Short mmCIF file of N, CA and C in Angstrom, two decimals:
data_model
loop_
_atom_site.label_atom_id
_atom_site.label_comp_id
_atom_site.label_asym_id
_atom_site.label_seq_id
_atom_site.Cartn_x
_atom_site.Cartn_y
_atom_site.Cartn_z
N MET C 13 116.50 7.27 10.45
CA MET C 13 115.40 8.60 11.39
C MET C 13 114.57 9.24 11.04
N LYS C 14 113.80 8.51 9.29
CA LYS C 14 113.08 9.49 8.73
C LYS C 14 111.77 8.37 9.58
N TRP C 15 112.31 7.13 9.90
CA TRP C 15 111.73 6.28 10.66
C TRP C 15 111.11 6.18 12.15
N SER C 16 111.93 7.25 12.03
CA SER C 16 111.83 7.43 14.28
C SER C 16 111.41 8.44 13.76
N LEU C 17 111.10 8.83 13.14
CA LEU C 17 110.06 10.54 13.43
C LEU C 17 108.51 10.40 12.92
N LEU C 18 108.70 9.16 12.18
CA LEU C 18 107.71 9.29 11.65
C LEU C 18 106.80 7.64 12.74
N LEU C 19 107.58 7.33 13.40
CA LEU C 19 106.68 6.32 14.04
C LEU C 19 106.68 7.23 15.52
N ILE C 20 107.12 8.67 15.66
CA ILE C 20 107.24 9.27 16.98
C ILE C 20 105.62 10.12 16.47
N GLY C 21 105.69 10.67 15.71
CA GLY C 21 104.32 11.42 14.77
C GLY C 21 102.93 10.44 14.86
N LEU C 22 103.13 9.02 14.58
CA LEU C 22 102.38 7.84 14.87
C LEU C 22 101.59 8.18 15.70
N MET C 23 102.75 7.37 16.82
CA MET C 23 102.62 7.56 18.62
C MET C 23 101.44 9.01 19.03
N SER C 24 102.04 9.96 18.47
CA SER C 24 101.76 11.02 19.35
C SER C 24 99.92 11.60 18.74
N ALA C 25 100.25 11.29 17.10
CA ALA C 25 98.61 11.19 17.05
C ALA C 25 97.60 10.12 17.59
N ASN C 26 97.87 8.96 18.26
CA ASN C 26 97.50 8.43 18.60
C ASN C 26 96.79 8.07 19.97
N VAL C 27 98.02 9.01 20.99
CA VAL C 27 98.17 9.78 21.88
C VAL C 27 97.07 11.17 21.94
N TRP C 28 96.55 11.62 20.51
CA TRP C 28 95.93 12.82 20.74
C TRP C 28 94.12 12.44 20.68
N ALA C 29 94.61 11.54 20.03
CA ALA C 29 92.83 10.89 18.71
C ALA C 29 92.13 10.22 19.58
N HIS C 30 91.68 10.66 20.74
CA HIS C 30 90.66 9.71 21.26
C HIS C 30 89.56 10.40 21.12
N GLY C 31 88.40 9.16 21.68
CA GLY C 31 86.65 9.77 21.83
C GLY C 31 86.48 9.38 22.88
N PRO C 32 85.27 9.52 23.33
CA PRO C 32 85.22 9.39 24.48
C PRO C 32 85.52 7.64 24.60
N THR C 33 85.67 7.78 26.75
CA THR C 33 86.01 6.24 27.14
C THR C 33 84.21 5.96 27.76
N PRO C 34 84.19 4.84 27.72
CA PRO C 34 82.81 4.72 28.05
C PRO C 34 82.67 4.62 29.64
N GLN C 35 81.48 4.81 30.00
CA GLN C 35 80.69 5.63 31.49
C GLN C 35 79.94 4.67 32.06
N LYS C 36 80.39 4.42 33.19
CA LYS C 36 79.18 3.30 33.61
C LYS C 36 78.36 4.00 34.96
N THR C 37 77.19 3.08 35.11
CA THR C 37 76.61 3.22 36.35
C THR C 37 75.99 2.23 36.93
N ASP C 38 75.76 1.94 37.88
CA ASP C 38 76.10 1.09 38.69
C ASP C 38 74.79 1.04 40.23
N GLU C 39 74.05 1.20 40.11
CA GLU C 39 73.64 1.39 41.71
C GLU C 39 72.14 0.11 42.24
N SER C 40 72.17 0.12 43.47
CA SER C 40 71.47 -0.93 43.45
C SER C 40 70.56 -0.49 45.02
N ILE C 41 68.73 -0.89 45.13
CA ILE C 41 68.76 -0.59 46.25
C ILE C 41 67.64 -1.26 47.34
N GLN C 42 67.23 -1.50 48.04
CA GLN C 42 66.52 -2.42 48.83
C GLN C 42 64.67 -2.25 49.06
N VAL C 43 64.29 -2.39 48.72
CA VAL C 43 62.94 -2.58 48.33
C VAL C 43 61.78 -3.14 49.56
N ASN C 44 61.39 -2.30 50.45
CA ASN C 44 60.58 -3.35 51.07
C ASN C 44 59.31 -4.06 51.08
N ALA C 45 59.15 -4.90 49.84
CA ALA C 45 58.40 -5.88 49.23
C ALA C 45 58.69 -6.89 48.36
N ALA C 46 57.83 -7.58 48.21
CA ALA C 46 58.57 -9.32 47.73
C ALA C 46 58.99 -9.09 46.44
N ALA C 47 59.83 -9.67 46.23
CA ALA C 47 60.55 -9.31 44.66
C ALA C 47 59.22 -9.25 43.64
N ASP C 48 58.64 -10.38 43.93
CA ASP C 48 57.55 -11.02 42.65
C ASP C 48 57.27 -9.61 41.95
N ALA C 49 56.49 -8.52 43.54
CA ALA C 49 55.03 -8.26 43.42
C ALA C 49 56.78 -6.52 42.57
N VAL C 50 57.83 -6.12 43.25
CA VAL C 50 58.45 -5.17 42.41
C VAL C 50 59.02 -6.03 41.62
N TRP C 51 58.87 -6.98 40.45
CA TRP C 51 59.02 -7.50 39.21
C TRP C 51 58.11 -7.21 38.33
N LYS C 52 57.14 -7.23 39.14
CA LYS C 52 55.39 -7.09 38.23
C LYS C 52 55.83 -5.61 37.71
N ARG C 53 56.01 -4.85 38.64
CA ARG C 53 56.31 -3.29 38.42
C ARG C 53 57.11 -2.88 37.43
N VAL C 54 58.58 -3.32 37.43
CA VAL C 54 59.66 -3.67 36.90
C VAL C 54 59.48 -3.97 35.19
N SER C 55 58.73 -5.00 35.33
CA SER C 55 58.61 -5.80 33.78
C SER C 55 57.45 -5.27 33.09
N ALA C 56 56.24 -5.11 33.60
CA ALA C 56 54.86 -3.86 32.85
C ALA C 56 55.47 -3.26 32.35
N ALA C 57 54.88 -3.79 30.76
CA ALA C 57 54.66 -2.40 29.21
C ALA C 57 54.95 -1.28 30.01
N CYS C 58 55.45 -0.54 29.73
CA CYS C 58 55.62 0.88 30.49
C CYS C 58 55.33 1.37 31.47
N GLY C 59 55.65 0.14 32.39
CA GLY C 59 55.76 0.40 33.81
C GLY C 59 56.47 1.54 34.29
N ILE C 60 57.47 1.86 33.50
CA ILE C 60 58.20 2.64 34.11
C ILE C 60 57.79 4.22 34.76
N ALA C 61 56.55 4.66 33.30
CA ALA C 61 55.24 5.43 34.00
C ALA C 61 54.76 5.70 35.21
N GLN C 62 54.68 4.31 35.57
CA GLN C 62 54.07 4.63 37.00
C GLN C 62 54.89 4.87 38.25
N TRP C 63 56.09 4.35 38.24
CA TRP C 63 57.26 4.69 39.08
C TRP C 63 58.04 5.12 39.29
N HIS C 64 58.60 6.04 37.98
CA HIS C 64 59.93 6.81 37.77
C HIS C 64 58.66 7.73 38.14
N PRO C 65 59.51 8.99 38.76
CA PRO C 65 59.56 10.61 39.15
C PRO C 65 59.93 11.23 38.27
N GLN C 66 60.77 11.39 37.17
CA GLN C 66 60.95 11.96 35.77
C GLN C 66 60.11 11.81 34.88
N VAL C 67 59.35 10.64 34.91
CA VAL C 67 59.06 10.12 33.84
C VAL C 67 57.19 10.51 33.88
N THR C 68 56.95 11.46 32.84
CA THR C 68 55.48 11.01 33.17
C THR C 68 54.30 10.69 32.27
N ALA C 69 55.04 10.06 31.00
CA ALA C 69 54.58 9.52 30.25
C ALA C 69 55.57 8.41 29.52
N CYS C 70 54.32 6.99 29.24
CA CYS C 70 55.33 5.99 28.08
C CYS C 70 54.31 5.44 27.14
N VAL C 71 54.53 5.51 25.88
CA VAL C 71 53.33 5.10 24.76
C VAL C 71 54.34 4.12 24.22
N ALA C 72 53.66 2.36 24.10
CA ALA C 72 54.04 1.68 23.50
C ALA C 72 53.97 2.22 22.31
N VAL C 73 54.89 1.87 21.35
CA VAL C 73 55.50 2.56 19.86
C VAL C 73 55.36 0.88 19.12
N ASN C 74 55.60 -0.12 19.41
CA ASN C 74 55.72 -1.84 18.77
C ASN C 74 55.95 -2.60 20.21
N ASP C 75 55.92 -3.65 19.68
CA ASP C 75 56.54 -5.18 20.63
C ASP C 75 57.37 -4.74 21.72
N LYS C 76 58.43 -3.92 21.05
CA LYS C 76 59.80 -3.42 21.40
C LYS C 76 59.82 -2.36 22.37
N GLN C 77 59.59 -1.15 21.97
CA GLN C 77 59.77 -0.32 21.80
C GLN C 77 58.73 0.95 22.67
N GLN C 78 59.05 1.94 23.44
CA GLN C 78 58.72 2.76 24.16
C GLN C 78 58.69 3.85 24.24
N LYS C 79 57.80 5.12 24.03
CA LYS C 79 58.27 6.26 23.91
C LYS C 79 58.40 7.25 25.32
N ILE C 80 58.93 7.00 26.03
CA ILE C 80 58.74 7.84 26.95
C ILE C 80 59.19 9.34 27.59
N THR C 81 58.00 9.66 27.97
CA THR C 81 58.43 11.35 28.01
C THR C 81 59.08 11.91 29.45
N LEU C 82 60.20 12.75 29.46
CA LEU C 82 59.80 12.97 30.99
C LEU C 82 59.72 14.67 31.51
N LYS C 83 59.50 15.19 32.53
CA LYS C 83 59.19 16.31 33.44
C LYS C 83 59.35 17.56 32.31
N ASN C 84 60.60 17.51 31.40
CA ASN C 84 61.08 18.72 30.97
C ASN C 84 59.90 18.67 29.76
N GLY C 85 59.37 17.45 29.52
CA GLY C 85 58.92 17.48 28.00
C GLY C 85 59.72 16.46 27.30
N LYS C 86 61.16 16.37 26.99
CA LYS C 86 61.88 15.90 25.71
C LYS C 86 61.72 14.24 26.45
N GLN C 87 61.92 13.76 25.44
CA GLN C 87 61.59 12.57 25.24
C GLN C 87 62.39 11.30 24.58
N LEU C 88 62.62 9.88 24.69
CA LEU C 88 63.24 9.19 24.59
C LEU C 88 62.75 7.23 24.80
N LEU C 89 63.46 7.51 23.38
CA LEU C 89 63.25 6.10 22.82
C LEU C 89 63.52 4.98 22.93
N GLN C 90 63.15 3.90 23.93
CA GLN C 90 63.87 2.86 24.83
C GLN C 90 62.85 1.60 23.66
N GLU C 91 64.54 0.86 23.79
CA GLU C 91 63.66 -0.74 23.27
C GLU C 91 64.26 -1.27 24.07
N ILE C 92 63.17 -2.24 24.00
CA ILE C 92 63.18 -3.42 25.50
C ILE C 92 64.44 -4.65 24.56
N ASP C 93 65.48 -4.83 25.01
CA ASP C 93 66.31 -6.69 24.47
C ASP C 93 65.47 -7.52 24.69
N GLU C 94 65.80 -7.54 25.99
CA GLU C 94 64.57 -9.17 26.86
C GLU C 94 64.05 -8.93 27.79
N VAL C 95 62.81 -9.33 28.19
CA VAL C 95 62.63 -9.65 29.46
C VAL C 95 62.80 -10.61 30.35
N SER C 96 63.34 -11.12 31.16
CA SER C 96 63.84 -12.46 31.25
C SER C 96 63.31 -12.37 32.60
N ALA C 97 61.47 -13.41 32.72
CA ALA C 97 61.60 -13.59 34.00
C ALA C 97 61.72 -14.70 34.66
N SER C 98 62.65 -15.48 34.01
CA SER C 98 63.47 -16.26 34.90
C SER C 98 64.56 -15.63 36.13
N ASP C 99 65.04 -14.69 35.17
CA ASP C 99 65.74 -14.12 35.42
C ASP C 99 66.13 -12.74 36.56
N MET C 100 64.18 -12.04 36.48
CA MET C 100 63.65 -10.90 36.83
C MET C 100 64.31 -10.14 36.75
N THR C 101 65.06 -9.67 35.07
CA THR C 101 65.83 -8.92 34.19
C THR C 101 65.39 -8.51 33.08
N VAL C 102 65.08 -7.23 33.29
CA VAL C 102 64.74 -6.24 32.36
C VAL C 102 66.50 -5.38 31.52
N SER C 103 66.44 -5.99 30.25
CA SER C 103 67.95 -5.54 29.56
C SER C 103 67.17 -4.14 28.32
N TYR C 104 67.38 -3.34 28.00
CA TYR C 104 66.82 -2.18 27.27
C TYR C 104 68.18 -1.25 26.25
N ARG C 105 67.78 -0.74 25.30
CA ARG C 105 69.10 0.10 25.14
C ARG C 105 67.95 2.15 24.90
N LEU C 106 68.76 2.42 24.34
CA LEU C 106 68.29 3.73 23.66
C LEU C 106 68.48 3.51 22.67
N SER C 107 67.59 4.00 21.90
CA SER C 107 67.37 3.68 20.34
C SER C 107 66.93 4.72 19.27
N GLY C 108 67.32 5.06 18.13
CA GLY C 108 67.22 6.59 17.67
C GLY C 108 67.96 7.86 17.73
N ASP C 109 67.70 9.31 17.40
CA ASP C 109 68.21 10.28 17.62
C ASP C 109 67.84 10.99 19.18
N ILE C 110 68.86 10.66 20.01
CA ILE C 110 68.52 10.31 21.06
C ILE C 110 68.63 12.20 21.61
N ASP C 111 67.62 12.45 22.59
CA ASP C 111 67.78 14.55 22.80
C ASP C 111 69.24 14.84 23.99
N LEU C 112 69.44 15.45 23.71
CA LEU C 112 69.80 15.33 24.62
C LEU C 112 69.77 16.41 25.46
N GLU C 113 68.54 16.78 25.72
CA GLU C 113 67.86 17.32 26.72
C GLU C 113 67.44 16.95 27.73
N ALA C 114 67.09 14.83 27.09
CA ALA C 114 66.57 14.02 28.07
C ALA C 114 67.62 13.54 27.99
N LEU C 115 68.98 12.47 27.61
CA LEU C 115 69.95 12.64 28.34
C LEU C 115 71.00 12.77 27.87
N PRO C 116 72.06 13.76 28.09
CA PRO C 116 73.12 13.83 27.01
C PRO C 116 74.36 13.00 26.90
N VAL C 117 73.59 11.18 26.27
CA VAL C 117 74.50 10.31 26.00
C VAL C 117 73.89 10.23 24.09
N SER C 118 75.25 9.37 24.08
CA SER C 118 75.38 9.60 22.19
C SER C 118 74.88 7.60 22.17
N SER C 119 75.21 6.76 23.41
CA SER C 119 74.01 5.69 23.24
C SER C 119 74.20 5.43 24.46
N LEU C 120 73.11 4.04 25.31
CA LEU C 120 73.55 3.62 26.32
C LEU C 120 72.85 2.11 26.04
N ASN C 121 73.33 1.38 26.99
CA ASN C 121 72.61 0.15 26.90
C ASN C 121 72.51 0.57 28.48
N GLY C 122 71.05 -0.95 28.98
CA GLY C 122 70.81 -0.55 31.12
C GLY C 122 70.15 -2.14 30.74
N LYS C 123 70.38 -1.88 31.84
CA LYS C 123 69.75 -3.83 32.38
C LYS C 123 69.23 -2.80 33.93
N ILE C 124 67.37 -3.72 34.43
CA ILE C 124 66.71 -3.51 36.09
C ILE C 124 66.70 -5.09 35.92
N LYS C 125 67.56 -5.15 37.27
CA LYS C 125 67.75 -6.44 37.50
C LYS C 125 66.84 -6.84 39.05
N VAL C 126 65.42 -7.95 39.23
CA VAL C 126 65.19 -7.96 40.82
C VAL C 126 65.90 -8.88 41.53
N ALA C 127 65.66 -8.67 42.79
CA ALA C 127 66.22 -9.95 43.35
C ALA C 127 65.86 -10.15 44.69
N ALA C 128 65.28 -11.58 45.02
CA ALA C 128 65.15 -11.83 46.21
C ALA C 128 65.97 -11.55 47.33
N ASP C 129 65.80 -10.86 48.77
CA ASP C 129 66.56 -9.97 49.63
C ASP C 129 65.71 -10.61 50.51
N GLY C 130 66.04 -12.02 51.11
CA GLY C 130 64.77 -12.32 52.49
C GLY C 130 63.30 -12.07 51.87
N ALA C 131 62.78 -11.35 52.70
CA ALA C 131 61.43 -10.60 52.21
C ALA C 131 60.92 -9.42 51.66
N ASN C 132 62.64 -9.32 51.43
CA ASN C 132 61.94 -7.71 50.78
C ASN C 132 62.85 -7.98 48.90
N ALA C 133 63.17 -7.16 48.23
CA ALA C 133 63.92 -7.44 47.27
C ALA C 133 64.75 -6.14 46.96
N LYS C 134 65.58 -6.82 46.58
CA LYS C 134 66.70 -5.99 45.97
C LYS C 134 67.17 -5.47 44.46
N VAL C 135 67.04 -4.14 44.09
CA VAL C 135 67.05 -3.70 42.84
C VAL C 135 68.38 -3.34 42.69
N THR C 136 68.56 -3.84 41.07
CA THR C 136 69.99 -3.04 40.53
C THR C 136 69.97 -2.58 39.37
N TRP C 137 70.60 -1.85 38.81
CA TRP C 137 70.21 -0.85 37.61
C TRP C 137 71.49 -0.68 37.46
N THR C 138 72.05 -0.69 35.92
CA THR C 138 73.25 -0.86 35.63
C THR C 138 73.09 -0.05 34.30
N ALA C 139 73.86 0.62 34.04
CA ALA C 139 74.16 1.29 32.22
C ALA C 139 75.85 1.18 31.73
N ARG C 140 75.42 1.26 30.54
CA ARG C 140 76.40 1.39 30.26
C ARG C 140 76.48 2.28 29.04
N TYR C 141 77.27 3.69 28.84
CA TYR C 141 77.27 4.44 27.88
C TYR C 141 78.59 5.51 27.62
N TYR C 142 77.97 6.33 26.60
CA TYR C 142 78.76 7.46 25.89
C TYR C 142 78.83 8.66 26.47
N ARG C 143 79.40 9.28 26.40
CA ARG C 143 78.82 11.04 26.18
C ARG C 143 78.13 11.25 25.02
N ALA C 144 77.69 12.44 25.12
CA ALA C 144 77.02 13.08 23.79
C ALA C 144 77.74 13.14 22.81
N PHE C 145 78.50 13.83 23.18
CA PHE C 145 80.44 14.53 22.29
C PHE C 145 80.98 13.07 22.05
N THR C 146 80.92 12.52 20.50
CA THR C 146 82.01 11.62 20.16
C THR C 146 83.32 12.08 19.99
N GLY C 147 83.69 13.52 20.01
CA GLY C 147 85.08 13.65 19.55
C GLY C 147 85.93 14.66 20.29
N ASN C 148 86.76 14.83 20.22
CA ASN C 148 87.73 15.51 20.89
C ASN C 148 86.83 16.35 22.05
N GLU C 149 87.54 17.20 22.59
CA GLU C 149 87.06 18.42 23.27
C GLU C 149 85.54 18.00 23.20
N PRO C 150 84.99 17.84 23.70
CA PRO C 150 83.55 17.93 23.91
C PRO C 150 83.13 19.38 25.02
N PRO C 151 82.16 19.92 23.98
CA PRO C 151 81.07 21.23 24.69
C PRO C 151 81.16 20.92 26.13
N ALA C 152 80.61 22.19 26.62
CA ALA C 152 79.80 22.12 28.27
C ALA C 152 78.44 20.90 27.70
N GLY C 153 77.99 20.10 28.54
CA GLY C 153 76.86 19.75 28.56
C GLY C 153 76.77 18.41 28.19
N GLN C 154 78.17 18.06 27.40
CA GLN C 154 78.16 17.07 26.18
C GLN C 154 79.56 16.09 26.75
N ASP C 155 79.83 16.14 27.79
CA ASP C 155 81.05 15.84 28.12
C ASP C 155 80.88 14.81 28.86
N ASP C 156 82.05 13.48 29.50
CA ASP C 156 81.68 12.63 29.93
C ASP C 156 80.78 12.66 31.71
N GLU C 157 81.43 14.13 32.57
CA GLU C 157 81.15 14.58 33.78
C GLU C 157 79.33 14.61 33.31
N SER C 158 78.72 14.90 32.53
CA SER C 158 77.06 15.44 32.16
C SER C 158 76.86 14.34 32.01
N ALA C 159 77.06 13.38 30.91
CA ALA C 159 76.75 12.48 30.64
C ALA C 159 76.44 11.59 32.14
N LYS C 160 77.57 11.39 32.89
CA LYS C 160 77.76 10.30 33.95
C LYS C 160 76.80 10.98 35.29
N ASN C 161 76.45 12.91 35.37
CA ASN C 161 75.51 12.99 36.66
C ASN C 161 74.28 12.84 36.27
N ALA C 162 74.20 12.95 34.77
CA ALA C 162 72.26 12.79 34.37
C ALA C 162 72.27 11.71 34.56
N VAL C 163 73.26 10.55 34.08
CA VAL C 163 72.29 9.26 34.00
C VAL C 163 72.38 8.46 35.56
N ASP C 164 73.29 8.93 36.36
CA ASP C 164 73.56 8.46 37.44
C ASP C 164 71.56 9.47 38.64
N ALA C 165 71.24 10.31 38.09
CA ALA C 165 70.52 11.45 38.57
C ALA C 165 69.36 10.35 37.94
N PHE C 166 69.51 9.70 36.93
CA PHE C 166 67.98 9.14 36.66
C PHE C 166 67.72 8.02 37.07
N VAL C 167 69.04 7.31 37.43
CA VAL C 167 69.01 5.53 38.10
C VAL C 167 68.76 5.81 39.13
N LYS C 168 68.87 6.70 40.10
CA LYS C 168 68.71 7.12 41.11
C LYS C 168 67.42 7.20 41.81
N GLU C 169 66.82 8.24 40.95
CA GLU C 169 65.93 7.94 41.82
C GLU C 169 64.68 7.76 40.65
N GLY C 170 64.87 6.51 39.81
CA GLY C 170 64.19 5.76 39.87
C GLY C 170 64.27 4.61 40.79
N LEU C 171 65.29 4.71 41.20
CA LEU C 171 65.49 3.32 41.71
C LEU C 171 64.38 3.90 43.16
N GLN C 172 65.03 5.25 43.94
CA GLN C 172 63.86 5.29 44.68
C GLN C 172 62.36 5.73 44.65
N GLY C 173 62.25 5.97 43.74
CA GLY C 173 60.80 5.81 42.73
C GLY C 173 60.01 4.28 43.14
N LEU C 174 60.50 3.37 43.11
CA LEU C 174 60.60 1.96 43.38
C LEU C 174 60.33 1.67 44.79
N LYS C 175 61.62 2.50 45.50
CA LYS C 175 61.04 1.82 46.54
C LYS C 175 60.62 2.62 47.27
N ASP C 176 60.04 3.80 46.72
CA ASP C 176 58.69 4.87 47.93
C ASP C 176 57.71 3.98 47.45
N GLY C 177 57.39 3.09 46.32
CA GLY C 177 56.08 1.96 46.22
C GLY C 177 55.62 3.68 45.31
N ARG C 178 56.21 4.45 44.72
CA ARG C 178 55.76 5.56 43.63
C ARG C 178 54.10 5.15 42.59
N GLN C 179 52.98 5.93 42.80
CA GLN C 179 52.58 5.68 41.95
C GLN C 179 52.37 7.26 41.26
N ASN C 180 52.81 7.14 39.90
CA ASN C 180 52.51 8.59 38.82
C ASN C 180 51.63 8.92 38.64
N ALA C 181 50.78 10.27 39.28
CA ALA C 181 49.46 10.55 39.41
C ALA C 181 49.20 10.75 37.35
N ALA C 182 50.17 11.22 36.58
CA ALA C 182 50.43 11.51 35.55
C ALA C 182 50.04 9.67 34.61
N ALA C 183 50.26 8.32 35.34
CA ALA C 183 50.66 7.14 34.68
C ALA C 183 48.86 6.75 34.22
N GLY C 184 48.06 7.24 35.77
CA GLY C 184 46.35 6.90 35.03
C GLY C 184 46.05 7.80 33.86
N LYS C 185 46.33 8.71 33.42
CA LYS C 185 45.52 9.48 32.83
C LYS C 185 46.02 9.08 31.30
N THR C 186 47.36 8.23 30.90
CA THR C 186 47.74 8.05 29.65
C THR C 186 47.76 6.60 29.93
N GLY C 187 47.15 5.74 30.85
CA GLY C 187 47.54 4.48 30.73
C GLY C 187 46.62 3.56 29.66
N TRP C 188 45.70 4.14 29.37
CA TRP C 188 44.47 3.74 28.89
C TRP C 188 44.73 3.47 27.51
N ARG C 189 45.65 4.15 26.74
CA ARG C 189 46.42 4.08 25.37
C ARG C 189 46.68 2.87 25.87
N THR C 190 47.53 2.76 26.08
CA THR C 190 48.74 1.84 26.65
C THR C 190 48.74 0.37 27.11
N LYS C 191 47.22 0.13 27.82
CA LYS C 191 46.42 -0.35 28.15
C LYS C 191 46.24 -1.55 26.49
N ILE C 192 45.15 -0.55 25.80
CA ILE C 192 44.62 -0.88 24.79
C ILE C 192 45.64 -1.29 23.66
N CYS C 193 47.05 -0.90 23.41
CA CYS C 193 47.72 -1.16 23.00
C CYS C 193 47.94 -2.56 22.90
N VAL C 194 48.52 -2.92 23.84
CA VAL C 194 49.26 -4.36 24.61
C VAL C 194 48.16 -5.19 24.41
N ALA C 195 46.91 -5.31 24.83
CA ALA C 195 45.89 -6.34 25.06
C ALA C 195 45.78 -6.48 23.50
N MET C 196 45.41 -5.61 22.36
CA MET C 196 45.22 -5.73 20.87
C MET C 196 46.18 -5.94 20.24
N ARG C 197 47.57 -5.67 20.89
CA ARG C 197 48.87 -5.87 19.94
C ARG C 197 48.72 -7.55 19.08
N PRO C 198 48.52 -8.51 19.68
CA PRO C 198 48.65 -9.72 19.37
C PRO C 198 47.23 -10.51 17.82
N VAL C 199 45.89 -9.00 18.43
CA VAL C 199 45.05 -9.32 17.41
C VAL C 199 45.28 -9.34 16.02
N PHE C 200 45.96 -7.88 16.24
CA PHE C 200 46.25 -6.41 14.75
C PHE C 200 47.46 -7.31 14.74
N LYS C 201 48.63 -7.99 15.07
CA LYS C 201 49.94 -8.06 14.54
C LYS C 201 49.60 -9.43 13.57
N SER C 202 48.37 -10.63 14.29
CA SER C 202 47.93 -11.19 13.36
C SER C 202 47.49 -10.94 11.79
N LEU C 203 46.95 -10.11 11.95
CA LEU C 203 46.39 -9.29 11.02
C LEU C 203 46.93 -8.66 10.00
N GLY C 204 48.38 -8.40 10.79
CA GLY C 204 48.91 -7.75 9.32
C GLY C 204 48.99 -6.66 9.89
N MET C 205 48.52 -5.71 10.80
CA MET C 205 48.21 -4.62 10.89
C MET C 205 49.49 -3.84 12.34
N SER C 206 49.62 -2.87 12.03
CA SER C 206 50.92 -1.95 12.75
C SER C 206 49.81 -0.96 13.65
N VAL C 207 50.05 -1.14 14.95
CA VAL C 207 48.75 0.07 15.59
C VAL C 207 49.85 1.03 16.91
N CYS C 208 49.76 1.32 17.17
CA CYS C 208 50.28 2.05 18.68
C CYS C 208 51.76 2.79 17.94
N ALA C 209 51.31 3.35 17.13
CA ALA C 209 53.30 3.93 16.50
C ALA C 209 53.32 5.50 16.45
#
């Protein structure tokens, strides 16, 4: 009898002791431009500041990290895991402490892929993430639905920006620093110096 009660108790605890479930966003769009031209925009260092409507600025922190500023003034630290020219794919993740007013997630891994579609391009953006609150009973704004709505909107707006051939006005104002950082980084690195931090 003791063992059966213990077993029932453990099973009940497992039923109630669950954290967040993984969420996903998978969106794609056709862009009326050659795949190579679209890939050039997607793969450019801090290029997201030029075509994403929600991004007002992007600064290269180092070879792999970019600090993205959104319309609401909040920032995200994006770490580039891989840029594959052969697959026309950029893989990234959010790192550091994620500002919940930027995106209500606790972690996020994403991938943007460009593929030829006849004379045009097909861009697919996938993201895998967890809600902001990692325990049970998340507060409003930190639940699965809030995370999915926010990431879905961010991805869809970015894809639409690429489709529209968007050129953000703000990108031109802040782009000089990024261009210098990208151009001079190998020189500074060879001298053992860290710049653009």
